[in-house]
Coordinates of C-alpha atoms and ligand atoms in Angstrom, one line a residue:
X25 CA 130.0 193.4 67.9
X26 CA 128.3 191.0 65.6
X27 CA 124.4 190.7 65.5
X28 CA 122.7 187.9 66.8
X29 CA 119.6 188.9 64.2
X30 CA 120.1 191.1 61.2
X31 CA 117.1 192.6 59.6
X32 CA 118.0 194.2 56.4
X33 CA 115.9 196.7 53.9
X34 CA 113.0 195.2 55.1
X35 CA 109.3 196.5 53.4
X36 CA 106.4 195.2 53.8
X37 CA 103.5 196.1 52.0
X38 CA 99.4 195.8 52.4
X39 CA 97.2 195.2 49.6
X40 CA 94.3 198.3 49.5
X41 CA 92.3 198.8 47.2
X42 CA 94.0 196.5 44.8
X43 CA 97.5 197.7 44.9
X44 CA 100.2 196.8 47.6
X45 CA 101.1 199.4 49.9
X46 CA 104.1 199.9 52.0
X47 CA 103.3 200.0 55.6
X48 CA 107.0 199.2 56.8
X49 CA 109.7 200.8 54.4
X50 CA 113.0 199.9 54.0
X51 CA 113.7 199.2 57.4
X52 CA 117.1 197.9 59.0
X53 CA 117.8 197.0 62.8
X54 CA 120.3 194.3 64.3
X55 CA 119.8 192.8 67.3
X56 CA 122.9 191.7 69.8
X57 CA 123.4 188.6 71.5
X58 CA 122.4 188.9 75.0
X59 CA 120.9 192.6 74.8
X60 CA 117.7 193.9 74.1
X61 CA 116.5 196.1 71.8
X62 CA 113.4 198.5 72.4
X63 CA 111.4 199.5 69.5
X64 CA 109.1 202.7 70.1
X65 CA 106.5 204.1 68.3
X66 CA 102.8 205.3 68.1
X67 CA 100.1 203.2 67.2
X68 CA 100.4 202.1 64.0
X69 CA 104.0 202.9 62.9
X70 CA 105.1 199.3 61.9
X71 CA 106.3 197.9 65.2
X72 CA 104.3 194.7 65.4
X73 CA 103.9 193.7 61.5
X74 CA 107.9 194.5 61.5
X75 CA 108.3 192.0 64.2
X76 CA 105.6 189.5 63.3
X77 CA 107.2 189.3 59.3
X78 CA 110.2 187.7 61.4
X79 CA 108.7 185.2 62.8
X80 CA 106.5 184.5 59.8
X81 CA 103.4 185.3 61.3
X82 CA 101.6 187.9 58.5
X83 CA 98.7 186.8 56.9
X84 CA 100.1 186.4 52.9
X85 CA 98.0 187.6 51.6
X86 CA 97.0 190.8 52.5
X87 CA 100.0 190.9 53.7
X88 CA 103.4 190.8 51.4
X89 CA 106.9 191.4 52.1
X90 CA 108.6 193.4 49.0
X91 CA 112.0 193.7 50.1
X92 CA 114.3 192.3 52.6
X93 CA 116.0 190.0 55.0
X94 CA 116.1 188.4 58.3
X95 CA 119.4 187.0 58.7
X96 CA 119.7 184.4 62.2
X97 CA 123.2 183.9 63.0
X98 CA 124.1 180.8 64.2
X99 CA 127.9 182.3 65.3
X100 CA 128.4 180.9 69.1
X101 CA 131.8 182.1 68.9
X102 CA 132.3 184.6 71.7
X103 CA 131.9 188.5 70.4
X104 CA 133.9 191.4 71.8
X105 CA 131.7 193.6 73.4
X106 CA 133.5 196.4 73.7
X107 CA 130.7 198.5 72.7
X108 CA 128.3 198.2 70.1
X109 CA 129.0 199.7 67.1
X110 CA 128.5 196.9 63.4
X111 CA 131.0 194.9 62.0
X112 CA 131.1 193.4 58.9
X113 CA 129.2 189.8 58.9
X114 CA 129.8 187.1 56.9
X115 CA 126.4 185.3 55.7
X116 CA 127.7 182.1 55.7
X117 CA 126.5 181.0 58.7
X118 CA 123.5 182.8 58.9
X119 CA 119.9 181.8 57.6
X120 CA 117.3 184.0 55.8
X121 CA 113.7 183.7 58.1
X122 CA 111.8 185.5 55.3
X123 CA 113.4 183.1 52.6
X124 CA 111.9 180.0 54.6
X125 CA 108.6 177.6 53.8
X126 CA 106.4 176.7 56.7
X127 CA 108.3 173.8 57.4
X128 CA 111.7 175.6 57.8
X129 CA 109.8 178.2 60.0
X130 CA 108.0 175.9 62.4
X131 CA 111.4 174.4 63.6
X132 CA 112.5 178.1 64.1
X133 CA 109.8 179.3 65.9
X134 CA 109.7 178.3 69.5
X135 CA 112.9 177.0 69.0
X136 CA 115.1 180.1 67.7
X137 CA 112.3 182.8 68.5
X138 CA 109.6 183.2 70.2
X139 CA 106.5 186.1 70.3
X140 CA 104.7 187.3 73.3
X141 CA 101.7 189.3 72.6
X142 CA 99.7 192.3 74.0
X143 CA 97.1 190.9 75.3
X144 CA 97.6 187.1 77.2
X145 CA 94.2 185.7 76.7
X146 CA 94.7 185.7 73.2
X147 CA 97.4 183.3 73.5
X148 CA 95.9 180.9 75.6
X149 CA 93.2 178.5 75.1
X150 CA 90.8 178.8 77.7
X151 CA 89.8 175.1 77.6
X152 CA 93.2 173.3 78.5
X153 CA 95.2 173.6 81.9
X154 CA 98.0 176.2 81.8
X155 CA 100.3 173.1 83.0
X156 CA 98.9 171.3 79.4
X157 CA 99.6 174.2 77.7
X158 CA 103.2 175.0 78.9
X159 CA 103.9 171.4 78.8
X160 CA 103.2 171.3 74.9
X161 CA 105.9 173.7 74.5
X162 CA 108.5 172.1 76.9
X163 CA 107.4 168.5 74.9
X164 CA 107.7 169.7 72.0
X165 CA 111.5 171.1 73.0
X166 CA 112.8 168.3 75.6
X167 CA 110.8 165.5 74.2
X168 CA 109.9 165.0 78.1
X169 CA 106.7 162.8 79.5
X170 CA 104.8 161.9 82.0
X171 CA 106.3 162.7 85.8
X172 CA 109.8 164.3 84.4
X173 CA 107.2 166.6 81.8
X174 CA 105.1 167.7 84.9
X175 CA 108.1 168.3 86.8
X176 CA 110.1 170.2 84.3
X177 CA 106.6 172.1 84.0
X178 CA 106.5 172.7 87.2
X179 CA 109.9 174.2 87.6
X180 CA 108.9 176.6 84.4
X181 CA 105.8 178.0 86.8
X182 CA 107.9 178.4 89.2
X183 CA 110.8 180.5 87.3
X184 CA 108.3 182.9 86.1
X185 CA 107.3 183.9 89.7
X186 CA 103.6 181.8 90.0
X187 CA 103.1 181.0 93.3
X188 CA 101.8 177.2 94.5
X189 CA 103.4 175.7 90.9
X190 CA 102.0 172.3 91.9
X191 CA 98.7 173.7 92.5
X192 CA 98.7 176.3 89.5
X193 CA 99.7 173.2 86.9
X194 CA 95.7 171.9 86.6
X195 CA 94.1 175.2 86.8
X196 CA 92.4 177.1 84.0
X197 CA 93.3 180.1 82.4
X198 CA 90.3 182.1 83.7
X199 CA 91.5 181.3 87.2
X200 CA 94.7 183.7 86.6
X201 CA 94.6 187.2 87.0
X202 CA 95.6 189.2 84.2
X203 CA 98.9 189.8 85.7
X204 CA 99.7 185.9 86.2
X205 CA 98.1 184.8 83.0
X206 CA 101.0 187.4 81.2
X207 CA 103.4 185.1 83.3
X208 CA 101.7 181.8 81.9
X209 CA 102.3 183.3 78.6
X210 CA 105.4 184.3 79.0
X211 CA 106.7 180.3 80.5
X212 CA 105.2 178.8 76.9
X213 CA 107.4 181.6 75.0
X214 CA 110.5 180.3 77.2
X215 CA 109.6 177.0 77.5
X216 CA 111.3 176.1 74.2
X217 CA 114.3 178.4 75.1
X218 CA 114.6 180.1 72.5
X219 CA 117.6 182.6 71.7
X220 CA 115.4 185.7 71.3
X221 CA 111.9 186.6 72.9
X222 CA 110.0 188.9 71.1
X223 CA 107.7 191.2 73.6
X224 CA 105.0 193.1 71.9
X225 CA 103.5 195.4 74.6
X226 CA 103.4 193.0 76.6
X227 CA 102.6 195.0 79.4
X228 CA 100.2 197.6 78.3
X229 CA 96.8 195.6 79.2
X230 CA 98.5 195.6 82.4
X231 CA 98.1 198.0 85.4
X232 CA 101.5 199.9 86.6
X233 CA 102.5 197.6 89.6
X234 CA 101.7 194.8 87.8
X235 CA 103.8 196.3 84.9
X236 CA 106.5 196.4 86.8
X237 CA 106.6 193.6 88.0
X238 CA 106.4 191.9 84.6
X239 CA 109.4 194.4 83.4
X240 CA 111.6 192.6 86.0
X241 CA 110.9 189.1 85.6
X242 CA 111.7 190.0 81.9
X243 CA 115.0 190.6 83.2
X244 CA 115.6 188.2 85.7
X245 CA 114.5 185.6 82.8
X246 CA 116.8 187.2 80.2
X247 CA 119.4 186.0 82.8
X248 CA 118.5 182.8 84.1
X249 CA 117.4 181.4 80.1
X250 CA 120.3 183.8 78.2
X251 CA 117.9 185.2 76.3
X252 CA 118.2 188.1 73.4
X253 CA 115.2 190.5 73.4
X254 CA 113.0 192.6 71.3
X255 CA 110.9 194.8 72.9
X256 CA 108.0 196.8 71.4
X257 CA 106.2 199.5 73.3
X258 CA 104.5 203.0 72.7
X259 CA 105.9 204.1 76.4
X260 CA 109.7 205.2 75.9
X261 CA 109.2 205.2 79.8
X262 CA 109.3 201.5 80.0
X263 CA 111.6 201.3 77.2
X264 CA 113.9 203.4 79.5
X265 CA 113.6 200.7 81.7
X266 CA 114.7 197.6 79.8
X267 CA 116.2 198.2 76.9
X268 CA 119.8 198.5 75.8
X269 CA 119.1 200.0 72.4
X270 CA 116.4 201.4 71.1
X271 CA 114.7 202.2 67.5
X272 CA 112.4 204.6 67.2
X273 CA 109.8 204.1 64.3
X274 CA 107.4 206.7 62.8
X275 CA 105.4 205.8 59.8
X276 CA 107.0 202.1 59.1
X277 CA 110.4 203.6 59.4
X278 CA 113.7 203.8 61.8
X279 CA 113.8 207.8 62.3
X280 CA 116.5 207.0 65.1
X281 CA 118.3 204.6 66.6
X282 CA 121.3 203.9 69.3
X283 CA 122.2 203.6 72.9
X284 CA 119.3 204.2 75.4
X285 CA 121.4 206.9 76.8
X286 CA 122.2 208.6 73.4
X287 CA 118.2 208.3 72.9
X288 CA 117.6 210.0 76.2
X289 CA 119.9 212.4 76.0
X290 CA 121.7 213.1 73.1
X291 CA 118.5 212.9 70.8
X292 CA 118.4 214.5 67.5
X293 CA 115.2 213.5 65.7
X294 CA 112.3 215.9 66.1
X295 CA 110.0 213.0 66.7
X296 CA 112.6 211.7 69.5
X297 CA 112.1 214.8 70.9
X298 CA 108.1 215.1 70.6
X299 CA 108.0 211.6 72.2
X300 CA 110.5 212.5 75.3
X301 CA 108.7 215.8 75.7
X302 CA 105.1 214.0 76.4
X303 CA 106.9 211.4 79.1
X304 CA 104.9 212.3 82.0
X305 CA 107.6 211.8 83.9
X306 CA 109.5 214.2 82.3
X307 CA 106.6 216.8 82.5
X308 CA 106.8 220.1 85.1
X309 CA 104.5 219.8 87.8
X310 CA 101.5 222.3 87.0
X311 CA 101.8 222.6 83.4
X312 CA 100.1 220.8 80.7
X313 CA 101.7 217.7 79.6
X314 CA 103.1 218.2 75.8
X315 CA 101.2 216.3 73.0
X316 CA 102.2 215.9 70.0
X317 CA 99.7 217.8 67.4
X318 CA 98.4 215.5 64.2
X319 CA 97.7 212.4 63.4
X320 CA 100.3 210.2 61.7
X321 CA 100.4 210.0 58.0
X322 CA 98.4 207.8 55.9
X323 CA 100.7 205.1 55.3
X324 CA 98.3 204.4 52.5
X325 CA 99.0 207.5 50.6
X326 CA 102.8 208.1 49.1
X327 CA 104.4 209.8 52.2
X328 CA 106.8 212.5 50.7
X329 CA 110.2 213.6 52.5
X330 CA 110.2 213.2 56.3
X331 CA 107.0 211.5 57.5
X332 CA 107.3 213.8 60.4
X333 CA 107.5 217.3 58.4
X334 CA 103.5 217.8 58.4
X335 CA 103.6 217.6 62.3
X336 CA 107.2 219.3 63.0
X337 CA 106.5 223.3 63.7
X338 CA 110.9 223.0 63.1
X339 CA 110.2 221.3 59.9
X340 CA 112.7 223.1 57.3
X341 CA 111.6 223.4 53.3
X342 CA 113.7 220.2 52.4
X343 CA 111.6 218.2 54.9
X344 CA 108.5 218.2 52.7
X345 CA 110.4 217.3 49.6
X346 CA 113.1 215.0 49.9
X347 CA 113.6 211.8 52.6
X348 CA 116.6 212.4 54.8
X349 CA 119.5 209.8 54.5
X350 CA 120.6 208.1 58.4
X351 CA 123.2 211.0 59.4
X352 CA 126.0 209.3 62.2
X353 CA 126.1 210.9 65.4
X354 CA 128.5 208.2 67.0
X355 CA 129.3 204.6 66.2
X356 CA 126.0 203.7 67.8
X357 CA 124.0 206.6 66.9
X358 CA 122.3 207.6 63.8
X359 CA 119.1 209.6 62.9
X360 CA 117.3 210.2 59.9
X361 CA 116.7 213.9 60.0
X362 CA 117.9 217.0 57.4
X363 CA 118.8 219.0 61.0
X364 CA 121.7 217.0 60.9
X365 CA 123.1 217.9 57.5
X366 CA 125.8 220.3 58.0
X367 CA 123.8 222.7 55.5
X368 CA 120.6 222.7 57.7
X369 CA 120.3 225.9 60.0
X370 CA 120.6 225.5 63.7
X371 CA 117.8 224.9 65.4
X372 CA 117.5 224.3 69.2
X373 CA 115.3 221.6 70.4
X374 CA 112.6 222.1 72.9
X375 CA 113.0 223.2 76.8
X376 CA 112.4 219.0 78.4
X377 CA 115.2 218.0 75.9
X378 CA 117.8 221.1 76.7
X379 CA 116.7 220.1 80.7
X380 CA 117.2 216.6 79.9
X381 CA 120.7 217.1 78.4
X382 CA 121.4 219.5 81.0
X383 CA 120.5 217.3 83.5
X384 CA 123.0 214.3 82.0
X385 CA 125.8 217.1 82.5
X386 CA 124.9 217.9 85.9
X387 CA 125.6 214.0 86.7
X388 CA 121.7 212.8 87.0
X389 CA 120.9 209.4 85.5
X390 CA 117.6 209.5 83.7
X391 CA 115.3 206.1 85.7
X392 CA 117.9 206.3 88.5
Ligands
ATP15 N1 95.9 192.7 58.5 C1 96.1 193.9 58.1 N2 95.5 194.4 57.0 C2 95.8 195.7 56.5 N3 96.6 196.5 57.1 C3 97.3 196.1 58.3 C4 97.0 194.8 58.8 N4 97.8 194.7 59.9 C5 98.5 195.9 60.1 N5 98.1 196.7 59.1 C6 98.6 198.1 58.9 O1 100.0 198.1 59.0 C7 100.5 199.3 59.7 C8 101.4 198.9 60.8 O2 100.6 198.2 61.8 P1 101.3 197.6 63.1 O3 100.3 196.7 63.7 O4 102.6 197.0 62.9 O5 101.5 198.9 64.0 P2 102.0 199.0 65.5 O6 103.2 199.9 65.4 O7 102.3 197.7 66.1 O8 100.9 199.8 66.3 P3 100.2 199.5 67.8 O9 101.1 200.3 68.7 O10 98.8 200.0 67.6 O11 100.3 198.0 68.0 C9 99.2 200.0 60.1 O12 99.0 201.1 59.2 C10 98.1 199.0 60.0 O13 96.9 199.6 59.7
MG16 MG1 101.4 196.6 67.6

């Protein structure tokens, strides 16, 4: 199936103390037309400078990207999706976002891709009417004005579940809650219709019914407006619940990626498995919910062999000394981990993953 997006040995580094640091390493994901892609990760592992380097949103400097590409196809031919694994792509028609000035950017962004972020008020300005703001966007796009630009605004409120549209158009942003306000956000990133929405925790400032409720207008709008998606979260719990794929990042790296099912439950990463043993819904009733022990590493520092070997009680010698290649479980599948080298001794990983795999056997759908 060919990507929609391409992202290719992407680093980008910090500057600190007067020498650039790499805070995301070599990093490679693509992104399908029509699906979406969950990227998970603790705090600080890469997943929003990763994401904001794309749409050329890092302050430069501190901020510098060493290596890489961000290759936007522009194929509309139809792809067979018989499942998911890469085929070769030409580059011909594809363009380079981290090879473009300002210029070339501004008329990609909106347009090609579009960024919601964690927290909405942020995003808006809290002197302008949210039916201003979101008609900007849709003037910018359609070239509309006056009564067809209200109306088309209008119609946007609408789609992304505000009740009262016409009455919502000349209201303020402090008159939302915060649950609505996400929505307001969320029509100026559509508003342009772009091909692929970038959420960036979009729901974490949220609380859980509200979350949920923002999960499946994500959906419903990835319908109605065809959209591809990125979504970052720390909660493989909501990544569970809208993703296709998923890539999980530790330390500014891709540790694992591939199906949502083969991340549930065919796992093989250690810190796939720390992550899906601390789901709360995955916990037993009664006993303490795992945590992972440890801080991440100090991205600032060199970061020898597997990030994760310092916080790994499984960690073999080799983990401390040499960074594992992406070993292929399936077409779909990989994971960067010396367990999988046909060399590495077997070791079994912990009870919630055994139950969980033991679960897929017995015919139970994880989220159903
Ligand atoms: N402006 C900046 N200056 C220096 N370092 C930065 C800057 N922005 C991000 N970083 C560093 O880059 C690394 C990755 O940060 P990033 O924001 O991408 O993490 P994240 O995975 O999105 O975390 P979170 O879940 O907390 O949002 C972190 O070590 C962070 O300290
Ligand atoms: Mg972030």
């Amino acid at each position: 199936m060919n990507p929609l997006l391409s992202v290719q040995d992407l680093t980008i580094e910090f500057l600190r103390d007067g020498a650039y640091q790499p805070v995301v390493r070599n990093v490679s994901f693509n992104v399908y037309r029509g699906r979406t892609l969950g990227i998970v990760g603790e705090s600080g592992s890469g997943k929003s400078v990763s994401c904001m380097s794309i749409m050329g949103l890092l302050p430069i400097p501190p901020a510098r990207i060493a290596s890489g590409k961000a290759l936007l196809y522009n194929n509309t031919k139809k792809t067979i999706a018989s499942d998911d694994a890469d085929v070769a792509t030409g580059e011909e028609n594809a363009i380079d976002l981290l090879s473009l000035s300002e210029d070339g950017l501004r008329r990609h962004r909106g347009n090609d891709i579009s960024m919601i972020f964690q927290e909405p008020m942020t995003s808006l300005n809290p002197l302008k009417t949210v039916g201003k703001q979101i008609g900007e966007a849709v003037r910018l796009h359609q070239g509309l004005k006056g009564a067809a630009l209200r109306q088309a605004v209008i119609k946007i409120l609408g789609d992304v579940g505000i009740p009262e549209p016409e009455k919502r158009y000349a209201q303020y942003p402090h008159e939302f809650s915060g649950g609505m306000r996400q929505r307001v956000v969320i029509a100026i990133a559509i508003a342009c219709r772009p091909k692929i929405l970038i959420c960036d925790e979009p729901t974490t400032a949220l609380d859980v019914t509200i979350q949920a409720q923002i999960l499946n207008l994500l959906k419903k709008l990835k319908k109605d407006y065809n959209l591809t998606v990125i979504f970052i979260t720390h909660d493989l719990g909501v990544v569970a619940n809208i993703a296709d794929r998923v890539a999980v990042m530790y330390a500014g790296d891709i540790i694992e990626i591939g199906t949502s099912k083969e991340i549930f439950y065919e796992s093989r990463h250690p810190y796939t498995w720390a992550l899906l043993s601390s789901l709360p819904q995955l916990g037993v009733k009664g006993e303490e919910l795992y945590s992972i022990k440890g801080t991440p590493p100090n991205l600032f520092k060199e970061v020898r062999g597997d990030a994760f070997a310092p916080r790994n009680p499984q960690a073999l010698a080799i983990d401390f000394e040499k960074i594992p290649p992406y070993f292929d479980i399936s077409p779909t599948h990989k994971a960067k981990t010396w367990l999988l080298d046909p060399r590495a001794p077997k070791i079994e990983p912990p009870a919630v993953i055994q139950q969980i795999r033991a679960a897929k056997k017995g015919g139970a759908e994880y989220g159903e």
